[in-house]
Amino acid sequence: GRGAARGARDRGGHAIAMDFAELEQKEGVRLSWNAWPSSRIEATRVVLPFGAVCTPCKPMPEMPVLPYAPVVCTECSAVLNPYGMVDYHQKRWQCCLCNTGNALPRNYHEINENNLPAELFPGYTTVEYCMDNKNPRPPCFLLVLDTTMAQEELQDAKDSIGQLVALLPEECLVGLVTFGATVTVHELKDSPMPRSFVLRGTDDITQDQLKKLLQLELSPHEHATYDKQKGSAVAEAHSALRRFILPISECEFALQTILDELEPDPFKKEIGMRPFRCTGVAIAVAQGLVAESHSAQGARVMTFTSGPCTMGPGTVVGRDMAENLRTHADFNKGSATHFKAASKFYNSLGIRLATHAHTLDVFACSLDQVGLAEMKTAVDQTGGVMVLAEQFRAETFRSSLRRLFRRDASGALDMYFNATFSVFCVPQVMVCGGIGPMSALAVKSKSISENEVGMGQTTSWRVCSLSGDTSIAVYYEIVNQHSNPIPAGTPFYLQFCVRYKRSNGEIRLRVMTVARRWAESAAAHDIVSGFDQEACALLMARVSTFRVEHEETFDLLRWLDRTLIRVGSKFGEYAKDSPETFRMPGPFAIYPQFMFNLRRSQFLQTANNTPDETAFYRLMMGRETVLNSLVMIQPTLTAYTFTGEPTPVLLDVASIQPDCILLLDTFFMIVVHSGSTIGEWRKAGYQELPEHEAFRTLLAKPVLDAKTKMHGRCPTPRLVECDQGGSQARFLLAKLNPSATHATSDARGGGMGGFGENGQAGAEIIFTDDISLNVFLAHLAKLAVQS
């Protein structure tokens, strides 16, 4: 198989590590194993999952865009690619995935070795087809605004919506729904008497009920005289697209006028009671409205809320302030009274939205929780975003909006709609499932495995909305029997197809085909040298978060530990029963460290986080690229000193030094931490003096680097600047490996300073009972070498 990735070898015959990130630039896919054992028995011995992390809309400047339809296999529906065999004489091609022979279409009859279409060029394993769209429609953004807040806060929310509308292309459609104790749907058409429809906030409203309530249906008389061929002026005037949802170019003034006149919800607020807020019904109304006007076209229901739902379906907490919002402790005790009913309601809303390929976004600006834990399933299965902030005027919130609506090089939004993601594989492999911001489609195929991982029982998923960074994890199972040997080095193929819509109405189909090789057994050298520990850490993290949310009795940490011990026993190099000889080979070197940090991470540990924050973190883990996810699991730490360039340092308490500034990047938060000496100098104002130019530069550099990192992310991370020993230094200490704690420093004779695991004196200790990385690795070595 041309281009099948293998570990290159230098002259001494040693395997050189593959550059998986470079391969990803070309293919858009990363695999946990880049050589696969050729039988089911050998595959189980490998312990870790066989999976791929695919970034379907990754920007690829080199990729050809072809202005014609693809050639598809009649048997398995995979697309013609450079790995398929083509018989130029007979005008036939053989599918590399199912080995079926197919006739080439008429327009391919002129091709030969010297006159190939782009999709058969050996280097073009990833191509994009530009498909015909007979009915191009711009995307729709339905704004759902909570009005149960103070005048000042409501003004900030209205300003944010004004900023959002200004970011959209003029042809995009918008609509406005506001809610408090009731739900108000606003007409945006230009008329001397603008109307709005007020609906009760106590009961769920279906699409059919909404049509009656908003007078979107024809009367029996109008229906009788309706001419299907010509349409009718009456039906046209009644339609939601002429009244509630209009292009920005036509309704910007009307929308702005309504927003200017909008007042806080008039329902009276009693002392000691939460305000009436019917978030669930408001989202249901918005869903019915876009389903009626924009089915199967790109649409987003964008909800701006400032507190929890307190009435109607989807209620998260009662109105009485004496009742506290649920915590993780309530989940453990089973005393979160509203949680199950609310989650069930939002899940059904998510299904309704995904059926029409629409997305739910939640922008929560509140000091307290708003019920994201209940809404997570709806946001996740529709590919929506969640943004958490304290206020609508917060800069992190405003910049998250700007980032969400950024444009690509062609001027279209970097936002893709109504996508279908499908995977194809060779007969020896089956698909266990996928994990990502999507919902499963009922597609039957011979490649579906009975062992379900994530969303299984299908090979196609609907992704209602995605961006250039959205990544989907796909899990496979090798089903080839031991009695049917495949020669080592034989190539096998996997294909990923995504059909999506751009904001300018174009329909694109991207086809990514990857080739890898079969290896003889699980112990083969190719298997070890082809292990991508970064992709595998992401695949394990996604399975962990998925299982901990969907299986009530699942003992996650024990499962992770047992898996790691089996990996150590299988791939570690050691003498039986002597832990001091244990080491992991190169491709596995940092894998145990990833698992140590994953066990401690906020995805699996719920201490110090509200259920809403945990839901947000898990949502992000389920959709980001390999590199971004690794930063979430194992944050990066960079040291800035007077001597030399910024250097990456160990994520360890020993890295805190008095004369050094540390930059911690956890993806969701960036911390600039000044050592005690630097902090004292800054307070003394040395940076103001002309002779301390170097100090001024040192203070500015980490903040500048932090802002550069923040610029590329959505939602925008929070920036924390703190000094050693200050209260906010806790954000750094919580992420560091506790190699020096109060226990170890007492054992060494007291004193404040701890010692790093390399014996280097640190300037800080951590008061914790958590075990350190060294203790974790020592236990791993001891258990892995047991006979």
Coordinates of C-alpha atoms in Angstrom, one line a residue, residues 590 593-594 596-598 600-601 630-639 647-656 662-666 671 731-740 756-758 766 771-774:
I590 CA 5.3 9.2 29.0
Q593 CA 2.6 10.0 33.4
F594 CA -0.5 10.9 31.2
F596 CA -1.2 9.7 36.5
N597 CA -2.4 13.2 35.5
L598 CA -5.7 11.9 34.0
R600 CA -6.0 13.6 39.2
S601 CA -7.7 15.7 36.5
L630 CA -3.2 16.6 26.1
V631 CA -2.9 20.2 27.6
M632 CA -6.2 19.5 29.4
I633 CA -4.9 16.2 30.8
Q634 CA -1.3 17.2 31.5
P635 CA -0.9 21.0 31.6
T636 CA 2.3 22.6 30.2
L637 CA 4.6 24.5 32.5
T638 CA 7.2 27.0 31.1
A639 CA 9.8 28.8 33.2
T647 CA 12.1 26.6 28.8
P648 CA 9.6 23.9 29.5
V649 CA 10.0 22.5 33.0
L650 CA 8.6 19.5 34.9
L651 CA 5.0 19.9 36.2
D652 CA 6.4 19.5 39.7
V653 CA 6.5 21.6 42.9
A654 CA 10.3 21.7 42.6
S655 CA 9.9 23.9 39.5
I656 CA 8.8 26.8 41.8
L662 CA 6.1 30.2 35.6
L663 CA 3.5 30.1 32.9
L664 CA 1.0 27.2 33.5
D665 CA -1.4 26.4 30.6
T666 CA -4.3 24.1 31.6
V671 CA -1.6 31.1 35.2
F731 CA -4.5 27.3 40.8
L732 CA -0.9 26.4 40.1
L733 CA -0.3 24.2 43.2
A734 CA -3.4 22.1 42.4
K735 CA -1.9 21.0 39.1
L736 CA 1.7 20.3 40.2
N737 CA 3.0 16.9 41.1
P738 CA 3.3 16.9 45.0
S739 CA 6.9 15.6 45.1
A740 CA 7.5 17.8 48.2
G756 CA 12.2 17.8 43.8
E757 CA 12.3 14.2 42.6
N758 CA 15.6 14.9 40.9
I766 CA 2.2 21.3 49.0
I771 CA 0.6 10.5 46.2
S772 CA 3.4 11.9 44.0
L773 CA 4.3 10.7 40.5
N774 CA 7.4 8.8 41.9

